[in-house]
Short mmCIF file of C-alpha atoms and ligand atoms in Angstrom, two decimals:
data_model
loop_
_atom_site.label_atom_id
_atom_site.label_comp_id
_atom_site.label_asym_id
_atom_site.label_seq_id
_atom_site.Cartn_x
_atom_site.Cartn_y
_atom_site.Cartn_z
CA MET A 15 -56.05 -8.16 9.87
CA ASP A 16 -53.23 -10.14 8.40
CA ILE A 17 -49.91 -8.83 8.07
CA GLN A 18 -47.69 -9.80 5.54
CA LEU A 19 -44.01 -10.33 6.44
CA PRO A 20 -41.48 -10.13 3.88
CA ALA A 21 -39.89 -13.59 2.87
CA VAL A 22 -36.50 -14.21 4.20
CA GLY A 23 -34.02 -16.92 4.98
CA PRO A 24 -32.39 -19.51 3.09
CA GLY A 25 -33.09 -20.14 -0.35
CA VAL A 26 -35.26 -16.91 -0.81
CA GLU A 27 -34.61 -14.99 -3.59
CA THR A 28 -33.73 -11.31 -3.01
CA ASP A 29 -33.46 -8.72 -5.53
CA ASP A 30 -29.73 -8.03 -4.05
CA GLU A 31 -27.20 -9.11 -6.37
CA PRO A 32 -24.14 -10.54 -4.77
CA GLU A 33 -21.15 -8.06 -4.67
CA GLU A 34 -18.78 -8.60 -7.57
CA GLU A 35 -15.35 -9.58 -6.85
CA LEU A 36 -13.14 -6.90 -8.42
CA PRO A 37 -9.95 -8.20 -10.05
CA PRO A 38 -6.85 -7.65 -8.43
CA ALA A 39 -4.61 -4.95 -8.82
CA THR A 40 -1.32 -5.08 -10.73
CA VAL A 41 1.06 -3.57 -7.83
CA GLU A 42 4.87 -2.78 -8.83
CA TYR A 43 6.90 -1.97 -5.79
CA LEU A 44 10.39 -1.17 -4.96
CA ASP A 45 12.31 -1.07 -1.93
CA TYR A 46 13.46 2.19 -0.59
CA ARG A 47 16.85 0.73 0.07
CA VAL A 48 17.47 0.45 -3.45
CA VAL A 49 16.78 4.13 -4.16
CA GLN A 50 19.11 4.97 -1.76
CA GLN A 51 22.06 2.67 -3.08
CA GLN A 52 21.53 3.19 -6.27
CA GLY A 53 21.98 7.20 -5.84
CA TRP A 54 18.30 7.70 -7.35
CA ASP A 55 15.85 10.40 -5.85
CA ILE A 56 12.74 9.36 -4.69
CA ASP A 57 10.88 12.16 -7.04
CA ASP A 58 12.50 10.66 -10.25
CA ASP A 59 9.88 10.33 -12.91
CA ASP A 60 11.46 7.13 -14.24
CA LEU A 61 12.50 5.35 -11.30
CA PHE A 62 10.65 2.20 -12.03
CA GLU A 63 11.62 2.10 -15.35
CA LYS A 64 15.31 2.41 -13.93
CA ALA A 65 14.22 -0.15 -11.60
CA ALA A 66 12.86 -2.50 -13.94
CA ALA A 67 16.32 -2.28 -15.94
CA ALA A 68 18.58 -2.99 -12.83
CA ASP A 69 18.38 -6.68 -12.68
CA LEU A 70 17.10 -6.51 -8.81
CA ASP A 71 16.25 -9.39 -6.86
CA GLU A 72 12.48 -9.55 -6.51
CA ARG A 73 12.35 -8.92 -2.44
CA HIS A 74 13.75 -5.30 -3.86
CA TYR A 75 11.70 -4.64 -7.08
CA GLY A 76 8.87 -6.78 -8.71
CA VAL A 77 5.41 -6.76 -9.86
CA MET A 78 2.45 -8.57 -7.81
CA GLU A 79 -1.07 -9.13 -7.87
CA ALA A 80 -3.05 -7.38 -5.04
CA PRO A 81 -6.57 -7.85 -4.14
CA MET A 82 -8.72 -4.86 -4.14
CA LYS A 83 -9.48 -5.75 -0.37
CA GLU A 84 -6.26 -6.63 0.94
CA SER A 85 -3.76 -4.05 2.51
CA LEU A 86 -0.40 -3.79 0.53
CA LEU A 87 1.40 -5.22 3.11
CA ARG A 88 -0.68 -8.44 3.55
CA SER A 89 -0.40 -8.81 -0.18
CA ALA A 90 3.29 -8.46 -0.40
CA GLU A 91 3.23 -10.92 2.45
CA ASP A 92 0.97 -13.44 0.71
CA HIS A 93 3.90 -13.07 -2.00
CA GLY A 94 6.54 -14.07 0.61
CA LEU A 95 7.82 -10.45 0.99
CA LYS A 96 9.27 -8.90 3.93
CA TRP A 97 8.13 -5.45 4.37
CA PRO A 98 8.45 -3.78 7.60
CA PHE A 99 5.74 -3.12 9.86
CA GLN A 100 5.02 -2.78 13.70
CA CYS A 101 1.49 -2.24 14.62
CA ARG A 102 -0.42 -2.91 11.82
CA SER A 103 -3.15 -0.87 12.47
CA GLY A 104 -2.07 2.67 11.42
CA THR A 105 -0.67 4.27 13.94
CA CYS A 106 2.95 4.28 13.48
CA ALA A 107 5.29 4.88 10.34
CA MET A 108 7.21 1.57 10.06
CA CYS A 109 5.32 0.23 7.21
CA ALA A 110 5.06 3.50 5.13
CA GLY A 111 5.55 3.69 1.69
CA VAL A 112 5.13 6.18 -1.08
CA LEU A 113 2.66 6.08 -3.83
CA LYS A 114 4.43 6.75 -7.40
CA GLY A 115 1.17 5.85 -9.37
CA GLY A 116 -2.11 4.70 -9.68
CA GLU A 117 -4.42 5.00 -6.53
CA ALA A 118 -4.45 3.45 -2.84
CA GLU A 119 -6.19 4.55 -0.11
CA MET A 120 -5.40 4.07 3.65
CA ASP A 121 -9.01 2.95 5.83
CA MET A 122 -7.10 3.71 8.82
CA ASN A 123 -4.88 6.14 9.31
CA LEU A 124 -3.85 7.57 12.80
CA PHE A 125 -0.11 8.96 12.20
CA LEU A 126 0.15 10.89 8.69
CA GLU A 127 -0.74 14.24 8.63
CA ASP A 128 -2.58 15.66 5.87
CA HIS A 129 -0.04 17.25 3.50
CA GLU A 130 2.08 14.04 3.90
CA VAL A 131 -0.36 11.69 2.29
CA GLU A 132 -2.08 14.57 -0.17
CA GLU A 133 1.42 16.24 -1.32
CA MET A 134 4.61 13.73 -0.22
CA ASP A 135 2.06 10.70 -0.97
CA LEU A 136 2.92 8.88 1.89
CA ARG A 137 0.74 5.77 2.57
CA LEU A 138 0.70 2.99 5.65
CA THR A 139 0.84 -0.20 4.09
CA CYS A 140 -0.69 -1.90 6.41
CA THR A 141 -4.21 -0.15 6.05
CA CYS A 142 -3.65 0.74 2.41
CA GLN A 143 -5.52 -0.87 -0.43
CA PRO A 144 -5.74 -0.70 -4.15
CA GLU A 145 -7.84 1.44 -5.75
CA SER A 146 -6.84 1.42 -8.95
CA ASP A 147 -6.08 -1.62 -11.61
CA THR A 148 -2.06 -0.71 -11.18
CA VAL A 149 -0.26 0.49 -8.40
CA GLN A 150 3.29 1.89 -7.84
CA VAL A 151 4.73 1.98 -4.52
CA VAL A 152 7.96 2.61 -2.90
CA PHE A 153 8.13 0.57 0.05
CA ASN A 154 10.53 0.86 3.36
CA ALA A 155 10.04 4.48 3.46
CA ILE A 156 11.04 4.22 7.05
CA GLN A 157 14.64 4.22 5.95
CA MET A 158 13.79 7.84 4.47
CA GLU A 159 15.21 10.55 6.93
CA TYR A 160 11.81 12.28 7.11
CA VAL A 161 9.89 9.38 7.81
CA ARG A 162 12.13 8.25 10.43
CA ASP A 163 11.93 11.63 11.98
CA ILE A 164 8.41 11.30 12.44
CA ALA A 165 8.38 7.67 13.10
CA GLN A 166 10.62 8.81 16.27
CA ASN A 167 9.26 11.83 17.45
CA ARG A 168 5.80 12.37 16.74
CA GLY A 169 3.30 10.86 19.38
S1 FES B 4 2.57 -1.02 10.83
FE1 FES B 4 2.25 0.71 11.95
S2 FES B 4 1.00 2.14 10.82
FE2 FES B 4 1.36 0.05 9.76
#
């Protein structure tokens, strides 16, 4: 009996469409040190409006394009920005940021607890990718007393 094997190999057409490349997200970022220096509060609803009006250096505030499959930390580095990090694998809090707008999910988190992600909106920027067209993130959250505390005492 003849057995028909499916045709596979180079040049053979299949029904699978190539995965469509999503356009990059627009990420607005702000350095937590600026929040401190200006006497702003991380919970201020108009934090990014104030930052946009404050004539800040682009190392501390700006807008960048970030591919959907790239971590926020890597995208920042691709734009010449120096955000803090240590392990680059979701096991510390050195790269932590606060998500202030849009959606961004971590594909690896071995450090933050659920309430810190869901209620405090903390994200590890080394494993966190944009999930919406626009994202607002306050990076350098290791400067926050709470984050510094868990970085020193957890684990
Ligand atoms: S650098 Fe350690 S969790 Fe991101």
